[in-house]
Short mmCIF file of C-alpha atoms in Angstrom, two decimals:
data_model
loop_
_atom_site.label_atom_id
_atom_site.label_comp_id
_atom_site.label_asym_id
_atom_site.label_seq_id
_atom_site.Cartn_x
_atom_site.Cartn_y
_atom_site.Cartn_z
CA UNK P 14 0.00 0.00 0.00
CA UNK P 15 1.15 3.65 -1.16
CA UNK P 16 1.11 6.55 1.70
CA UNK P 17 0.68 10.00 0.40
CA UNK P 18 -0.84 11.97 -2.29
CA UNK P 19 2.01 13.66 -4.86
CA UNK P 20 0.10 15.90 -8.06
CA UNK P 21 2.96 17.25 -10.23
CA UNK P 22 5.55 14.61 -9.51
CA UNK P 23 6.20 11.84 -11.85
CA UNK P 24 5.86 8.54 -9.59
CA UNK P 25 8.91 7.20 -10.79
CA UNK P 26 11.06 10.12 -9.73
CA UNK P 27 9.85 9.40 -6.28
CA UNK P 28 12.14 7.14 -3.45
CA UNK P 29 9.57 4.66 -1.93
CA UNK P 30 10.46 3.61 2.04
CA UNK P 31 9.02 0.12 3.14
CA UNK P 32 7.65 0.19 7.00
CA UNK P 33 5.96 -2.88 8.58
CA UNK P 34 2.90 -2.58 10.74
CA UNK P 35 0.95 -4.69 13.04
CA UNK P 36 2.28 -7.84 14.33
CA UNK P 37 5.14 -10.32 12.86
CA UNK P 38 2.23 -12.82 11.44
CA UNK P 39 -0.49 -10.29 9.93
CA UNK P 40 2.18 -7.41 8.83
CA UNK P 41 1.19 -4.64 6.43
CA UNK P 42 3.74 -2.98 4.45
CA UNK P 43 3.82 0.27 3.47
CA UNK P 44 5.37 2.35 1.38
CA UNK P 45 6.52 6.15 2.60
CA UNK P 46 7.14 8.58 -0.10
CA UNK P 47 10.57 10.15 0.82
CA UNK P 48 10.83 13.41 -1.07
CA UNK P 49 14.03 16.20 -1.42
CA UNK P 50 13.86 19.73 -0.53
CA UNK P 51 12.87 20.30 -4.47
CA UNK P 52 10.59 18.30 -5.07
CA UNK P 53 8.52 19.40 -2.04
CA UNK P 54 9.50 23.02 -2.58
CA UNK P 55 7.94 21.76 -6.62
CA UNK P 56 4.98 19.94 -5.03
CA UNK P 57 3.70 22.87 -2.51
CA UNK P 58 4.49 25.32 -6.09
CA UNK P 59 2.10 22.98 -8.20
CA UNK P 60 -0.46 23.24 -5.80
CA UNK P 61 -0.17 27.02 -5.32
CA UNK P 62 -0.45 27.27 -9.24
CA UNK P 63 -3.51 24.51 -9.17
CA UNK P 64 -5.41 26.28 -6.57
CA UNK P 65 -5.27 29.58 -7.83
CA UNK P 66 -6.59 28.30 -11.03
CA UNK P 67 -9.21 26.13 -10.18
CA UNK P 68 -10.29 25.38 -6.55
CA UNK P 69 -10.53 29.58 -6.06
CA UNK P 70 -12.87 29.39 -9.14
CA UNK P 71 -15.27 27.15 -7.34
CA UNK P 72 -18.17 28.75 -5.37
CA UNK P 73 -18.10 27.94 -1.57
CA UNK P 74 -21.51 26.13 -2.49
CA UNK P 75 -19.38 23.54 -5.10
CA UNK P 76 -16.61 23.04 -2.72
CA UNK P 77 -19.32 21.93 0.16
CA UNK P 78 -20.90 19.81 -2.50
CA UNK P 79 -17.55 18.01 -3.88
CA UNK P 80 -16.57 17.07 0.03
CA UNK P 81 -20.35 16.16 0.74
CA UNK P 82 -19.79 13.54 -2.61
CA UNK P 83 -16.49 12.41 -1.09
CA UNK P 84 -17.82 11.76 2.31
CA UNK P 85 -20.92 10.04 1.27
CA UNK P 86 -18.59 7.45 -0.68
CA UNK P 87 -16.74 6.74 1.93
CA UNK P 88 -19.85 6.24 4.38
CA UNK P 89 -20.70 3.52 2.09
CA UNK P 90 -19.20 0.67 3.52
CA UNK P 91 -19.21 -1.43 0.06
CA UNK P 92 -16.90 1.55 -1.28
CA UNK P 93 -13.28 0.40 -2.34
CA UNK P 94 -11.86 2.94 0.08
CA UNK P 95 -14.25 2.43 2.67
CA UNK P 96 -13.41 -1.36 2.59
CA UNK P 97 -9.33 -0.15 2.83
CA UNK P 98 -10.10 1.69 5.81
CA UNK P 99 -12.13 -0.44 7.49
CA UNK P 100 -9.28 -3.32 6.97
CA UNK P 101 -5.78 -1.71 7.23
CA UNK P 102 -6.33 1.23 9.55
CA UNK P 103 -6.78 -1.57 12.40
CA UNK P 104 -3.62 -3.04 11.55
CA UNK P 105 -1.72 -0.11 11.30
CA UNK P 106 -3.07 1.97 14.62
CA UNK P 107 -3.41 -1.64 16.48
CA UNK P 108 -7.26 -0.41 17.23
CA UNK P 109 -9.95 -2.86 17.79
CA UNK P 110 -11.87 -2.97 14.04
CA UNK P 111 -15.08 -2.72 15.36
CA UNK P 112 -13.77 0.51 17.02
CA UNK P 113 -12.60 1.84 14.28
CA UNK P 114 -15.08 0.77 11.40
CA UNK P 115 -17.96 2.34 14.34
CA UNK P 116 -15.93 5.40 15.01
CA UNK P 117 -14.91 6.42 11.27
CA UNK P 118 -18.57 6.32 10.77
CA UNK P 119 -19.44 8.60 13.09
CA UNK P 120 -16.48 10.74 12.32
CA UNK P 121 -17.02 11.18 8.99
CA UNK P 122 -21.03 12.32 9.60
CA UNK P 123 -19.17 15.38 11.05
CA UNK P 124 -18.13 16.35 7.25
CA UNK P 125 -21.98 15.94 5.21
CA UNK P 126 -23.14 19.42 4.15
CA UNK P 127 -25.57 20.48 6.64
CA UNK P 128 -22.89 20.23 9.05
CA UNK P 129 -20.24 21.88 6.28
CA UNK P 130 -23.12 24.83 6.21
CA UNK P 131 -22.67 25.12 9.93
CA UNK P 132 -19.13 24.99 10.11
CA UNK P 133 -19.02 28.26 7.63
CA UNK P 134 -21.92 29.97 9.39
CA UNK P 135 -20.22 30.07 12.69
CA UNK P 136 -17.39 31.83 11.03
CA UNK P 137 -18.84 34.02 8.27
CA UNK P 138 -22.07 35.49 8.36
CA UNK P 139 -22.59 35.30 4.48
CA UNK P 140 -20.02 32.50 3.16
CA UNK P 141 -20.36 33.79 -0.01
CA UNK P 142 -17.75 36.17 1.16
CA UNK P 143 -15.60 33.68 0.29
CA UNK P 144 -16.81 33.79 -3.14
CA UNK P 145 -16.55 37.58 -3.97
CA UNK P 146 -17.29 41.05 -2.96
CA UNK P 147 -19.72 41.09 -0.15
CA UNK P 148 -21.64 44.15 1.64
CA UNK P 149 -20.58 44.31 5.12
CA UNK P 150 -23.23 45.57 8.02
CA UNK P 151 -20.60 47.93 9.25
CA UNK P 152 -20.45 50.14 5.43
CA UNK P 153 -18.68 48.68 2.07
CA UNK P 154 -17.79 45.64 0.72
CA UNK P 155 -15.58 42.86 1.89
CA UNK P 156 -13.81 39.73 0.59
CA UNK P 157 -12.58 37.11 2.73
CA UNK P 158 -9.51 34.68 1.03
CA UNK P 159 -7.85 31.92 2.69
CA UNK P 160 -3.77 31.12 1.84
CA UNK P 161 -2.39 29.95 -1.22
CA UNK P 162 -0.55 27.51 0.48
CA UNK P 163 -1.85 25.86 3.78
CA UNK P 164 0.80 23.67 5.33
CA UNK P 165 -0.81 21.10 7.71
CA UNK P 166 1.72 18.59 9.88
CA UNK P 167 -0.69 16.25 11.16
CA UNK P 168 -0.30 13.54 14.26
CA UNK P 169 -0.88 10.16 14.08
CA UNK P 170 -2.83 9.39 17.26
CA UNK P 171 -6.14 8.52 15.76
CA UNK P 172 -7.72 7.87 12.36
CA UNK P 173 -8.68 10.47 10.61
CA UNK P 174 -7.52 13.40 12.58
CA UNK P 175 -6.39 15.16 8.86
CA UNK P 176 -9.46 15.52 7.91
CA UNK P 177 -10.52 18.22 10.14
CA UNK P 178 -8.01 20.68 8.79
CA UNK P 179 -8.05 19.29 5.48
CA UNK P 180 -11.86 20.02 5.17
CA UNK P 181 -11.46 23.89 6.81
CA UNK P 182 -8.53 24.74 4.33
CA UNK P 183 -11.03 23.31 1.16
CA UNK P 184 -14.03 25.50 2.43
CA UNK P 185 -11.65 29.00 2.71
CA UNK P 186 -9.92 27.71 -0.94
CA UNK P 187 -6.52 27.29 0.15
CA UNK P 188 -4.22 25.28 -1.60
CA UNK P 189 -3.15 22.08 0.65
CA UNK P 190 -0.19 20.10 1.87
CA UNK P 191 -0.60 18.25 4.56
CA UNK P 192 2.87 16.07 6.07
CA UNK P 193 1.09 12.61 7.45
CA UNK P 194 2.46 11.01 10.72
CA UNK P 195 4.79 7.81 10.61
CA UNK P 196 1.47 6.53 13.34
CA UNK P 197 -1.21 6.71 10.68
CA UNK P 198 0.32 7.34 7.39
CA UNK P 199 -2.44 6.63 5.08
CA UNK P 200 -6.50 8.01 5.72
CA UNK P 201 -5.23 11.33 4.23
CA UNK P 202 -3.94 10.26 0.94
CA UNK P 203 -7.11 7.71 0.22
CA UNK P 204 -9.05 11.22 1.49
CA UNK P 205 -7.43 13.11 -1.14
CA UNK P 206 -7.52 10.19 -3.79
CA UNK P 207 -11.37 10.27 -3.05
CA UNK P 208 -12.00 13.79 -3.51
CA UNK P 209 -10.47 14.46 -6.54
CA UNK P 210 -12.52 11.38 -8.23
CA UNK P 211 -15.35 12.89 -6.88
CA UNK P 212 -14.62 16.77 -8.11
CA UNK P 213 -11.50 16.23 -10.82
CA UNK P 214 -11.25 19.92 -10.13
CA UNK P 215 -9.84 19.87 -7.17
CA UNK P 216 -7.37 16.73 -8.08
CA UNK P 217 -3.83 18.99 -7.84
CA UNK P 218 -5.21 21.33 -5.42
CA UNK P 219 -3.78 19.08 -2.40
CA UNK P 220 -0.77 17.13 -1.66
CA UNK P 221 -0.25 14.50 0.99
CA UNK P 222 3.77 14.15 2.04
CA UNK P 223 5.85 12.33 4.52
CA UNK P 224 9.26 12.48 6.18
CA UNK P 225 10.70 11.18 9.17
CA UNK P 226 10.23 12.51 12.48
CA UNK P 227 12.76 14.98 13.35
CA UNK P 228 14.33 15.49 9.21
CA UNK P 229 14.48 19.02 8.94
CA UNK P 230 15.52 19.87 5.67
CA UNK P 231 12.19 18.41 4.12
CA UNK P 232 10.27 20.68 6.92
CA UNK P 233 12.07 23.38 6.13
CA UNK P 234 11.38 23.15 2.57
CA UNK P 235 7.78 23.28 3.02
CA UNK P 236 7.68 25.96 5.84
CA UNK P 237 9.22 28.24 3.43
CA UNK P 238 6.24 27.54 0.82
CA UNK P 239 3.47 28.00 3.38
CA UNK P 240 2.04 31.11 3.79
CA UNK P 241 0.36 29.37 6.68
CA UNK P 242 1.00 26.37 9.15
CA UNK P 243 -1.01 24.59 11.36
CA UNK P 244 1.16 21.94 13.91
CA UNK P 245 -0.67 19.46 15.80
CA UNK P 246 1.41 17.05 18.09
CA UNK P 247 2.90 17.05 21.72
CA UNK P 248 4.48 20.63 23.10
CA UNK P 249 8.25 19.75 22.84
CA UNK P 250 7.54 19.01 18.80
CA UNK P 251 5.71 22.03 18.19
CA UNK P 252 7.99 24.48 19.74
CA UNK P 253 10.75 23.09 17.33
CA UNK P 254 8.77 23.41 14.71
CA UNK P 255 7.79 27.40 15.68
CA UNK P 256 11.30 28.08 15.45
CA UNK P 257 11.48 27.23 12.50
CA UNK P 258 8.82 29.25 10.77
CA UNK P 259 9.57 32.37 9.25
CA UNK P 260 8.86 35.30 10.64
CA UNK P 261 6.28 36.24 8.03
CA UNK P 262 4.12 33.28 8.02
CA UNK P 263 1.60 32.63 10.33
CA UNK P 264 1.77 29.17 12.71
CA UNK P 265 -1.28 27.86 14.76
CA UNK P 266 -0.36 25.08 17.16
CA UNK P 267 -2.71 22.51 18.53
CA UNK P 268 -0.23 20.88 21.26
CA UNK P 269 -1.19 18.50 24.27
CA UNK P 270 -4.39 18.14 25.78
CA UNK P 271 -6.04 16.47 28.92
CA UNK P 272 -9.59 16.48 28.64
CA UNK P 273 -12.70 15.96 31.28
CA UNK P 274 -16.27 15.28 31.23
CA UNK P 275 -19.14 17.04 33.72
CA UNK P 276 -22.24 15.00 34.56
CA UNK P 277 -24.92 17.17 36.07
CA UNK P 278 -27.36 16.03 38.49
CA UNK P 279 -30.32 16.44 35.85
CA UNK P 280 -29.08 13.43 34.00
CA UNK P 281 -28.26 11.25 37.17
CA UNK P 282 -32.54 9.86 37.63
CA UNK P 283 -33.20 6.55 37.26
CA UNK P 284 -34.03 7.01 33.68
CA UNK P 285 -31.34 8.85 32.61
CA UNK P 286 -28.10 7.35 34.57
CA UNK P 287 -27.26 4.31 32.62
CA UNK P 288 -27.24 6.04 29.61
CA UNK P 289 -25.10 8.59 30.74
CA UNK P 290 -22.62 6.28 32.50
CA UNK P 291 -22.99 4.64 29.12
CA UNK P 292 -22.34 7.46 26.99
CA UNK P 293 -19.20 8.13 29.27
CA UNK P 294 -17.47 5.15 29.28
CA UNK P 295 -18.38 5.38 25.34
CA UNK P 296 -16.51 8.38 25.01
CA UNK P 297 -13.24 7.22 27.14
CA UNK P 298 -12.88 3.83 25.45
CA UNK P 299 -13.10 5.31 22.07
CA UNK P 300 -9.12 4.48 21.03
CA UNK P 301 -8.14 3.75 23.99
CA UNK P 302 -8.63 7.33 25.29
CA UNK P 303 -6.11 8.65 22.87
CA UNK P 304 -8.56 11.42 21.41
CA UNK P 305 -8.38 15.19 22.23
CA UNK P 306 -11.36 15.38 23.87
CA UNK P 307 -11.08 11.51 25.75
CA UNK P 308 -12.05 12.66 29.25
CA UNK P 309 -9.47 11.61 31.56
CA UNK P 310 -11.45 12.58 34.80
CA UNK P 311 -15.07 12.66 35.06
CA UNK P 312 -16.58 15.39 37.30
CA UNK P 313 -20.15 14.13 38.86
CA UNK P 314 -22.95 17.18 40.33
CA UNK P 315 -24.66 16.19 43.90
CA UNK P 316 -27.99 16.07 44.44
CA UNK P 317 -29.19 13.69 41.60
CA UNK P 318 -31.03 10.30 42.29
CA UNK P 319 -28.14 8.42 41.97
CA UNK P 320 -24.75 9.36 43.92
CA UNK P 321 -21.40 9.53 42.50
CA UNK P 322 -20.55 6.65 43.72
CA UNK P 323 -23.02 5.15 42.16
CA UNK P 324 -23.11 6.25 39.03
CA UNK P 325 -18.78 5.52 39.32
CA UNK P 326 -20.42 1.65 39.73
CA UNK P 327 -22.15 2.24 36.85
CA UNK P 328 -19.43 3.14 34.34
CA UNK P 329 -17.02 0.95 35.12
CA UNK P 330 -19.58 -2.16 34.86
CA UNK P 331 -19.91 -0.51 31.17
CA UNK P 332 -16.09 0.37 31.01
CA UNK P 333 -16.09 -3.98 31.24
CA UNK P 334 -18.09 -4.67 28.51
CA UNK P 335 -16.65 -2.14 26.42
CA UNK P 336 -13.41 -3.97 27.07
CA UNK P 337 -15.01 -6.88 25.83
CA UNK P 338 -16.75 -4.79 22.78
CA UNK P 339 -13.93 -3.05 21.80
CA UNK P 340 -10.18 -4.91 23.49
CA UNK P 341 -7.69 -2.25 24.19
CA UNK P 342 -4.63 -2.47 22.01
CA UNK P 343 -1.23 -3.21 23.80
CA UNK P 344 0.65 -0.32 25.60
#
């Protein structure tokens, strides 16, 4: 199986680097596109060119369409990419499949269009800002534009996680590279593969790269493309990458997190509480409690029919048959 997503390069210019995943009798192999300073500097140029020509000449409206298209194919489970998911992300992440084929689904309900619609509304009053000249309510006209080149360098802690950024740098027409994590090298590239069958027009408009952790000089070529870059991994990895972002281009960070869940006393009756403790041990079992928002402590209200205590009795007895449901992958 290929990792990444390379318009403009010719394949066979391309070094391919073979890693193994999952265990010694039910390996996957995978090949890591390992690029030079030019030909990323050439890739992140193509798609600069690309976007400027054809994903900024779609209407907001097409671009919500074209991702609604992808995301509907790959909520069909009988899809050929679907079916790739749903059988090699397990082996590579070491997730339980059931957790992953019933999480993906969810996740990817996130990305139809009435929830694309929403995700623009919260943002821009009239999307179609986006699109052209717009009157403001303050006096005169306004045009919003997002970057010609969006660098995204992704972590590799769950499946999926690229597509949140991914999606927001489509709907603002910026031009996209993303650098996939050695963890999870391949939803991102069978993403973009996806989307441009869907909409052809938008089929050089992103790029999916790789290089190992720590390798500089690829970084480097890429953060000096960007005209802005969005970091997601631990604190110590992000504030080596800051430093080396020039001091013109923007760089948003999305570092550690600890997350925790409130239960109010409203939702601790006796109809209410197994479903919450349900819900609960739902959302801290979900991979292994590796998610940004995995609550790690669970704060419980007074004053509801059923103590803390009890409802604490009442998600770990579900916290046990999720660990039947759904078997936690090795430490």
């Amino acid at each position: 199986e290929r990792a990444g997503y390379l318009p403009g390069l010719d394949p066979d210019s391309v070094q391919w680097e073979p890693r193994s995943y999952g265990p010694s009798d039910a390996s996957l192999s995978v090949l890591l596109p390992v690029l030079e300073s030019s030909q990323i500097a050439a890739v992140a140029e193509h798609v600069r060119i690309q976007s400027a020509a054809h994903l900024k000449a779609l209407s907001v409206c097409q671009i919500v369409d074209a991702i609604d298209r992808a995301v509907a194919r790959l909520l069909d489970r009988n899809d050929p990419y679907r079916r790739r998911m749903d059988s090699l992300l397990p082996v590579i992440t070491g997730y339980d499949p059931h957790m992953v084929q019933q999480g993906l689904t969810g996740y990817l309900k996130t990305f139809r269009k009435p929830q694309l619609q929403r995700f623009l509304a919260e943002d821009f009053a009239n999307p179609t800002i986006l699109d052209g000249f717009q009157p403001l309510t303050k006096g005169g006209f306004g045009q919003a534009f997002g970057p010609d080149v969006l660098a995204h360098i992704w972590a590799g802690n769950v499946p999926g996680l690229p597509m949140w950024s991914l999606v927001a740098g489509l709907l603002v027409k910026a031009g996209n590279v993303g650098k996939v994590s050695s963890a999870e090298p391949l939803f991102a590239g069978w993403f973009a593969q996806v989307l441009s069958e869907v909409e052809p027009a938008l089929a050089e408009c992103l790029a999916i790269v790789w290089w190992r952790g720590g390798d500089i000089i690829p970084e480097a070529s890429l953060l000096e493309q960007a005209d802005l870059v969005l970091g997601y991994g631990n604190n110590e990895s992000l504030s080596s990458i800051q430093s080396r972002v020039p001091s013109t281009t923007r760089f948003l960070s999305y570092g550690h997190k600890v997350s925790f869940a409130m239960v109010s006393a409203s939702s601790l009756d006796a109809e209410k509480a197994s479903a919450t403790a349900r819900l609960t041990a739902y959302d801290v079992a979900r991979y292994d409690q590796q998610g940004c928002y995995s609550p790690h402590m669970v704060f419980v209200e007074h004053g509801g029919s059923v103590t803390p205590q009890r409802f604490a009795q009442f998600v770990a007895h579900e916290l046990a048959a999720f660990d039947k449901k759904f078997p936690r992958r090795s430490l």
